[in-house]
Amino acid sequence: MIKCTTSLAAVASSSSLSATSAHMQCRSIVDSLFRSVLTNSKDFASATVHIKDIESTRKKFDTFVSSGSGALQVVSDFDRTISKYKHNGVITPTCHGIFEMDPELTESTKSRLTYLRDKYYPVEIDPTLSDAEKIPHMVEWWRLSHESIVSCGLHRDALAKTVRECGLVLRDGVHEFAELLRFHQIPLLIFSAGLGDVIELLLENFSMYTENVRVVSNFMQFNDEDPNRPPSSTVFVVVNGPRESLTDRTNSRCKSDIMSQGEQSNKSLLTAHKKKFRRSVFR
């Protein structure tokens, strides 16, 4: 990933290349990436990538190259996709998980959040349950967790401090990948069932919240007129939906070719629980 991203970035930044030469080099790099993925997938016991339909996957790679950057949009989950699962052998927190170690929260609240995670996370990843069966449990998990956080009177400044010190780490190569997208003005839509406030603050901390990046997620509503008032729990919602819904909500064109990273299939179960945002997700 890092090698391929670096190679693409070098092609993108070279002013001496003609459009045809740059296109040919990009195709060569993408072909190399596909061969690498294909080789990795052949050994089922050790593979980190599995391909169900090789020919269909090859055609998608070809479409990415032939359509050009103007027809591409990247859609990505955040937790354990843009962020790491482990760093230096230690499991890193998710957007919600950062509060379990937050010194600003009471010990009883942190214990409550840990209890809720231990109770509901096995349901989220249970392969024997249908999406419809998971929905009520997931909604209850988010509602109870948020109520616990709100009960501690968390404020905007405290949240910013928590995010700075949370130990959440981005995956290797993410900065280079994000810069490549920014250079080519390719939209990056971060579509997450986590906390949008946390994601935005993290992106800002890593200098990655650029003009081509948009976040569609759950947001907390802070009262700027009264800084001592805790965030409202009424706007902490689960948001998901089809392409048409995203277009309406973000006033952004969802392009025809979408390269999706990571998002677990059970996140799509949230479609039925769309509610209004506190504000436009665009800055």
Tab-separated table of C-alpha atoms in Angstrom:
chain	number	residue	atom	x	y	z
A	1	MET	CA	0.000	0.000	0.000
A	2	ILE	CA	2.724	2.480	0.970
A	3	LYS	CA	4.913	1.588	-2.028
A	4	CYS	CA	2.016	1.881	-4.476
A	5	THR	CA	0.801	5.154	-2.962
A	6	THR	CA	4.293	6.633	-3.046
A	7	SER	CA	4.717	5.617	-6.678
A	8	LEU	CA	1.391	7.169	-7.654
A	9	ALA	CA	2.241	10.342	-5.761
A	10	ALA	CA	5.537	10.586	-7.622
A	11	VAL	CA	3.714	10.302	-10.945
A	12	ALA	CA	1.159	12.905	-9.862
A	13	SER	CA	3.799	15.413	-8.781
A	14	SER	CA	5.974	15.129	-11.884
A	15	SER	CA	5.406	18.194	-14.036
A	16	SER	CA	7.630	16.825	-16.819
A	17	LEU	CA	5.276	13.980	-17.723
A	18	SER	CA	2.720	14.371	-20.490
A	19	ALA	CA	-0.850	13.338	-19.764
A	20	THR	CA	-0.363	10.203	-21.892
A	21	SER	CA	2.866	9.241	-20.142
A	22	ALA	CA	1.350	9.813	-16.701
A	23	HIS	CA	-1.667	7.705	-17.672
A	24	MET	CA	0.583	4.866	-18.861
A	25	GLN	CA	2.645	4.973	-15.669
A	26	CYS	CA	-0.498	4.964	-13.525
A	27	ARG	CA	-1.789	1.943	-15.469
A	28	SER	CA	1.507	0.157	-14.911
A	29	ILE	CA	1.345	0.841	-11.170
A	30	VAL	CA	-2.283	-0.252	-10.926
A	31	ASP	CA	-1.495	-3.446	-12.891
A	32	SER	CA	1.347	-4.124	-10.466
A	33	LEU	CA	-0.988	-3.559	-7.527
A	34	PHE	CA	-3.545	-5.976	-8.978
A	35	ARG	CA	-0.898	-8.677	-9.519
A	36	SER	CA	0.245	-8.197	-5.921
A	37	VAL	CA	-3.307	-8.530	-4.624
A	38	LEU	CA	-3.918	-11.577	-6.821
A	39	THR	CA	-0.727	-13.290	-5.631
A	40	ASN	CA	-1.625	-12.581	-2.015
A	41	SER	CA	-5.115	-14.041	-2.433
A	42	LYS	CA	-4.010	-17.389	-3.874
A	43	ASP	CA	-2.809	-18.885	-0.582
A	44	PHE	CA	-6.057	-19.125	1.348
A	45	ALA	CA	-4.323	-20.062	4.607
A	46	SER	CA	-2.142	-16.950	4.764
A	47	ALA	CA	-3.903	-14.490	2.468
A	48	THR	CA	-4.896	-11.081	3.792
A	49	VAL	CA	-7.006	-10.416	0.689
A	50	HIS	CA	-9.638	-12.777	-0.728
A	51	ILE	CA	-11.126	-12.328	-4.206
A	52	LYS	CA	-14.422	-14.032	-5.034
A	53	ASP	CA	-14.531	-13.026	-8.698
A	54	ILE	CA	-11.081	-12.341	-10.149
A	55	GLU	CA	-12.293	-11.223	-13.569
A	56	SER	CA	-14.844	-8.808	-12.115
A	57	THR	CA	-12.158	-7.355	-9.830
A	58	ARG	CA	-9.790	-6.932	-12.769
A	59	LYS	CA	-12.456	-5.026	-14.692
A	60	LYS	CA	-12.959	-2.683	-11.729
A	61	PHE	CA	-9.243	-1.896	-11.637
A	62	ASP	CA	-9.375	-1.196	-15.382
A	63	THR	CA	-12.391	1.088	-14.887
A	64	PHE	CA	-10.557	3.104	-12.240
A	65	VAL	CA	-7.716	3.790	-14.668
A	66	SER	CA	-9.724	4.353	-17.860
A	67	SER	CA	-12.330	6.624	-16.229
A	68	GLY	CA	-9.725	8.933	-14.745
A	69	SER	CA	-9.718	10.832	-11.472
A	70	GLY	CA	-12.702	12.955	-12.485
A	71	ALA	CA	-15.011	9.954	-12.215
A	72	LEU	CA	-13.689	8.572	-8.949
A	73	GLN	CA	-14.815	9.009	-5.367
A	74	VAL	CA	-13.411	7.122	-2.387
A	75	VAL	CA	-15.770	6.019	0.374
A	76	SER	CA	-14.223	4.730	3.571
A	77	ASP	CA	-15.160	3.670	7.066
A	78	PHE	CA	-13.030	5.205	9.827
A	79	ASP	CA	-12.603	2.858	12.802
A	80	ARG	CA	-9.986	0.163	12.091
A	81	THR	CA	-9.968	1.198	8.402
A	82	ILE	CA	-8.383	4.645	8.363
A	83	SER	CA	-7.351	4.104	11.969
A	84	LYS	CA	-5.244	1.138	13.064
A	85	TYR	CA	-6.555	-1.929	14.843
A	86	LYS	CA	-3.265	-2.416	16.690
A	87	HIS	CA	-0.240	-0.221	17.290
A	88	ASN	CA	2.940	-1.621	18.831
A	89	GLY	CA	1.000	-4.742	19.758
A	90	VAL	CA	-1.714	-2.835	21.629
A	91	ILE	CA	-5.323	-2.663	20.384
A	92	THR	CA	-6.204	0.971	19.680
A	93	PRO	CA	-9.550	2.538	20.650
A	94	THR	CA	-12.460	3.321	18.335
A	95	CYS	CA	-14.239	6.691	18.193
A	96	HIS	CA	-16.496	5.578	21.024
A	97	GLY	CA	-13.789	3.603	22.808
A	98	ILE	CA	-11.642	6.668	23.550
A	99	PHE	CA	-14.065	7.608	26.326
A	100	GLU	CA	-13.371	4.386	28.230
A	101	MET	CA	-9.960	5.820	29.181
A	102	ASP	CA	-10.925	9.493	29.327
A	103	PRO	CA	-9.739	11.150	32.582
A	104	GLU	CA	-12.502	13.766	32.158
A	105	LEU	CA	-15.165	11.091	32.739
A	106	THR	CA	-16.016	9.484	36.068
A	107	GLU	CA	-14.828	5.968	36.813
A	108	SER	CA	-18.428	4.752	37.010
A	109	THR	CA	-19.128	6.142	33.527
A	110	LYS	CA	-16.034	4.507	32.045
A	111	SER	CA	-16.982	1.208	33.661
A	112	ARG	CA	-20.471	1.581	32.232
A	113	LEU	CA	-19.099	2.180	28.719
A	114	THR	CA	-16.842	-0.870	28.993
A	115	TYR	CA	-19.775	-2.966	30.173
A	116	LEU	CA	-21.906	-1.837	27.228
A	117	ARG	CA	-19.120	-2.622	24.762
A	118	ASP	CA	-18.612	-6.096	26.210
A	119	LYS	CA	-22.357	-6.704	26.017
A	120	TYR	CA	-23.172	-5.400	22.541
A	121	TYR	CA	-19.995	-5.811	20.465
A	122	PRO	CA	-20.390	-9.620	20.278
A	123	VAL	CA	-23.861	-8.983	18.849
A	124	GLU	CA	-22.468	-6.606	16.218
A	125	ILE	CA	-20.004	-9.196	14.873
A	126	ASP	CA	-22.188	-12.293	15.345
A	127	PRO	CA	-22.366	-13.980	11.905
A	128	THR	CA	-25.430	-16.006	12.905
A	129	LEU	CA	-27.643	-12.917	13.345
A	130	SER	CA	-29.340	-11.069	10.503
A	131	ASP	CA	-29.066	-7.308	10.057
A	132	ALA	CA	-32.673	-6.927	11.169
A	133	GLU	CA	-31.926	-8.802	14.388
A	134	LYS	CA	-28.901	-6.610	15.121
A	135	ILE	CA	-30.589	-3.242	14.550
A	136	PRO	CA	-32.357	-2.804	17.905
A	137	HIS	CA	-29.287	-3.915	19.854
A	138	MET	CA	-26.985	-1.533	17.994
A	139	VAL	CA	-29.333	1.429	18.429
A	140	GLU	CA	-29.681	0.661	22.130
A	141	TRP	CA	-25.895	0.446	22.483
A	142	TRP	CA	-25.354	3.898	20.946
A	143	ARG	CA	-28.212	5.424	22.925
A	144	LEU	CA	-27.047	4.104	26.310
A	145	SER	CA	-23.406	4.977	25.618
A	146	HIS	CA	-24.268	8.524	24.631
A	147	GLU	CA	-26.517	9.006	27.640
A	148	SER	CA	-23.618	7.947	29.858
A	149	ILE	CA	-21.235	10.416	28.192
A	150	VAL	CA	-23.742	13.272	28.326
A	151	SER	CA	-24.423	12.617	32.027
A	152	CYS	CA	-20.827	13.670	32.766
A	153	GLY	CA	-21.318	17.104	31.205
A	154	LEU	CA	-18.732	16.670	28.465
A	155	HIS	CA	-17.899	19.996	26.791
A	156	ARG	CA	-16.338	20.867	23.443
A	157	ASP	CA	-12.935	21.810	24.881
A	158	ALA	CA	-12.804	18.633	26.957
A	159	LEU	CA	-13.635	16.553	23.897
A	160	ALA	CA	-10.803	18.182	21.935
A	161	LYS	CA	-8.375	17.373	24.766
A	162	THR	CA	-9.600	13.782	24.917
A	163	VAL	CA	-9.054	13.338	21.185
A	164	ARG	CA	-5.534	14.795	21.358
A	165	GLU	CA	-4.544	12.357	24.103
A	166	CYS	CA	-6.550	9.271	23.112
A	167	GLY	CA	-3.746	7.292	21.478
A	168	LEU	CA	-5.753	6.587	18.335
A	169	VAL	CA	-3.320	5.979	15.447
A	170	LEU	CA	-3.862	6.152	11.685
A	171	ARG	CA	-2.821	3.319	9.388
A	172	ASP	CA	0.545	3.416	7.636
A	173	GLY	CA	0.264	5.125	4.271
A	174	VAL	CA	-2.965	6.965	5.052
A	175	HIS	CA	-1.318	10.401	4.945
A	176	GLU	CA	0.234	9.706	1.555
A	177	PHE	CA	-3.024	8.291	0.232
A	178	ALA	CA	-5.017	11.296	1.474
A	179	GLU	CA	-2.509	13.703	-0.061
A	180	LEU	CA	-2.775	11.893	-3.391
A	181	LEU	CA	-6.552	12.282	-3.322
A	182	ARG	CA	-6.236	15.958	-2.402
A	183	PHE	CA	-3.748	16.579	-5.222
A	184	HIS	CA	-6.152	15.135	-7.791
A	185	GLN	CA	-9.230	16.698	-6.147
A	186	ILE	CA	-10.776	13.261	-5.633
A	187	PRO	CA	-13.528	13.364	-2.977
A	188	LEU	CA	-12.961	11.266	0.133
A	189	LEU	CA	-16.220	10.497	1.925
A	190	ILE	CA	-15.698	9.099	5.411
A	191	PHE	CA	-18.916	7.280	6.210
A	192	SER	CA	-18.916	6.080	9.799
A	193	ALA	CA	-21.282	4.879	12.509
A	194	GLY	CA	-18.835	6.350	15.028
A	195	LEU	CA	-18.672	9.911	16.347
A	196	GLY	CA	-18.275	12.570	13.669
A	197	ASP	CA	-16.945	15.121	16.168
A	198	VAL	CA	-14.097	12.780	17.102
A	199	ILE	CA	-13.313	11.969	13.459
A	200	GLU	CA	-13.201	15.651	12.454
A	201	LEU	CA	-10.926	16.546	15.376
A	202	LEU	CA	-8.574	13.651	14.590
A	203	LEU	CA	-8.380	14.604	10.914
A	204	GLU	CA	-7.589	18.189	11.909
A	205	ASN	CA	-4.893	16.997	14.324
A	206	PHE	CA	-3.267	15.013	11.502
A	207	SER	CA	-3.712	17.873	8.969
A	208	MET	CA	-5.977	15.678	6.851
A	209	TYR	CA	-9.266	17.583	6.970
A	210	THR	CA	-8.801	19.119	3.539
A	211	GLU	CA	-11.390	20.543	1.160
A	212	ASN	CA	-12.005	17.237	-0.610
A	213	VAL	CA	-12.802	15.386	2.628
A	214	ARG	CA	-16.353	15.040	3.963
A	215	VAL	CA	-17.573	13.226	7.074
A	216	VAL	CA	-21.005	11.601	7.298
A	217	SER	CA	-21.487	10.311	10.801
A	218	ASN	CA	-23.174	10.902	14.167
A	219	PHE	CA	-22.604	14.360	15.645
A	220	MET	CA	-23.067	15.824	19.097
A	221	GLN	CA	-24.786	19.190	19.453
A	222	PHE	CA	-22.953	21.668	21.656
A	223	ASN	CA	-24.543	24.888	22.848
A	224	ASP	CA	-22.040	27.601	21.891
A	225	GLU	CA	-24.038	30.284	23.721
A	226	ASP	CA	-23.761	28.430	27.015
A	227	PRO	CA	-20.403	26.617	27.263
A	228	ASN	CA	-21.414	25.105	30.593
A	229	ARG	CA	-24.342	23.270	29.064
A	230	PRO	CA	-23.560	19.633	28.122
A	231	PRO	CA	-24.101	18.368	24.567
A	232	SER	CA	-27.620	17.437	23.578
A	233	SER	CA	-28.451	13.755	23.305
A	234	THR	CA	-31.282	14.285	20.838
A	235	VAL	CA	-29.039	14.620	17.800
A	236	PHE	CA	-26.779	11.661	18.432
A	237	VAL	CA	-28.183	9.514	15.647
A	238	VAL	CA	-27.368	6.586	13.428
A	239	VAL	CA	-27.052	7.632	9.813
A	240	ASN	CA	-26.801	5.419	6.779
A	241	GLY	CA	-28.540	5.149	3.454
A	242	PRO	CA	-28.251	4.644	-0.273
A	243	ARG	CA	-26.396	6.869	-2.702
A	244	GLU	CA	-29.450	9.054	-3.325
A	245	SER	CA	-29.799	9.768	0.403
A	246	LEU	CA	-26.142	10.768	0.673
A	247	THR	CA	-26.498	13.120	-2.270
A	248	ASP	CA	-29.467	14.845	-0.641
A	249	ARG	CA	-27.850	15.154	2.774
A	250	THR	CA	-24.440	16.417	1.738
A	251	ASN	CA	-25.288	18.396	-1.396
A	252	SER	CA	-22.441	16.448	-2.966
A	253	ARG	CA	-22.452	14.452	-6.163
A	254	CYS	CA	-21.793	10.784	-5.462
A	255	LYS	CA	-19.889	9.724	-8.540
A	256	SER	CA	-20.549	6.584	-10.526
A	257	ASP	CA	-17.358	4.750	-9.610
A	258	ILE	CA	-16.978	4.363	-5.856
A	259	MET	CA	-14.049	2.541	-4.329
A	260	SER	CA	-15.238	1.361	-0.928
A	261	GLN	CA	-12.816	0.501	1.860
A	262	GLY	CA	-13.425	-1.582	4.912
A	263	GLU	CA	-16.976	-0.775	5.924
A	264	GLN	CA	-18.368	-3.897	7.548
A	265	SER	CA	-21.531	-5.169	5.929
A	266	ASN	CA	-23.489	-4.977	9.140
A	267	LYS	CA	-23.130	-1.176	9.152
A	268	SER	CA	-25.705	-1.103	6.342
A	269	LEU	CA	-28.320	-2.273	8.819
A	270	LEU	CA	-28.690	1.320	10.011
A	271	THR	CA	-30.639	2.489	6.964
A	272	ALA	CA	-33.967	2.442	8.765
A	273	HIS	CA	-32.712	4.729	11.520
A	274	LYS	CA	-31.860	7.898	9.579
A	275	LYS	CA	-32.560	11.167	11.403
A	276	LYS	CA	-31.634	14.786	10.903
A	277	PHE	CA	-28.111	16.188	11.345
A	278	ARG	CA	-27.316	19.013	13.719
A	279	ARG	CA	-25.850	20.814	10.709
A	280	SER	CA	-24.537	20.173	7.235
A	281	VAL	CA	-21.579	17.810	7.293
A	282	PHE	CA	-19.827	20.200	4.923
A	283	ARG	CA	-17.778	22.965	6.430
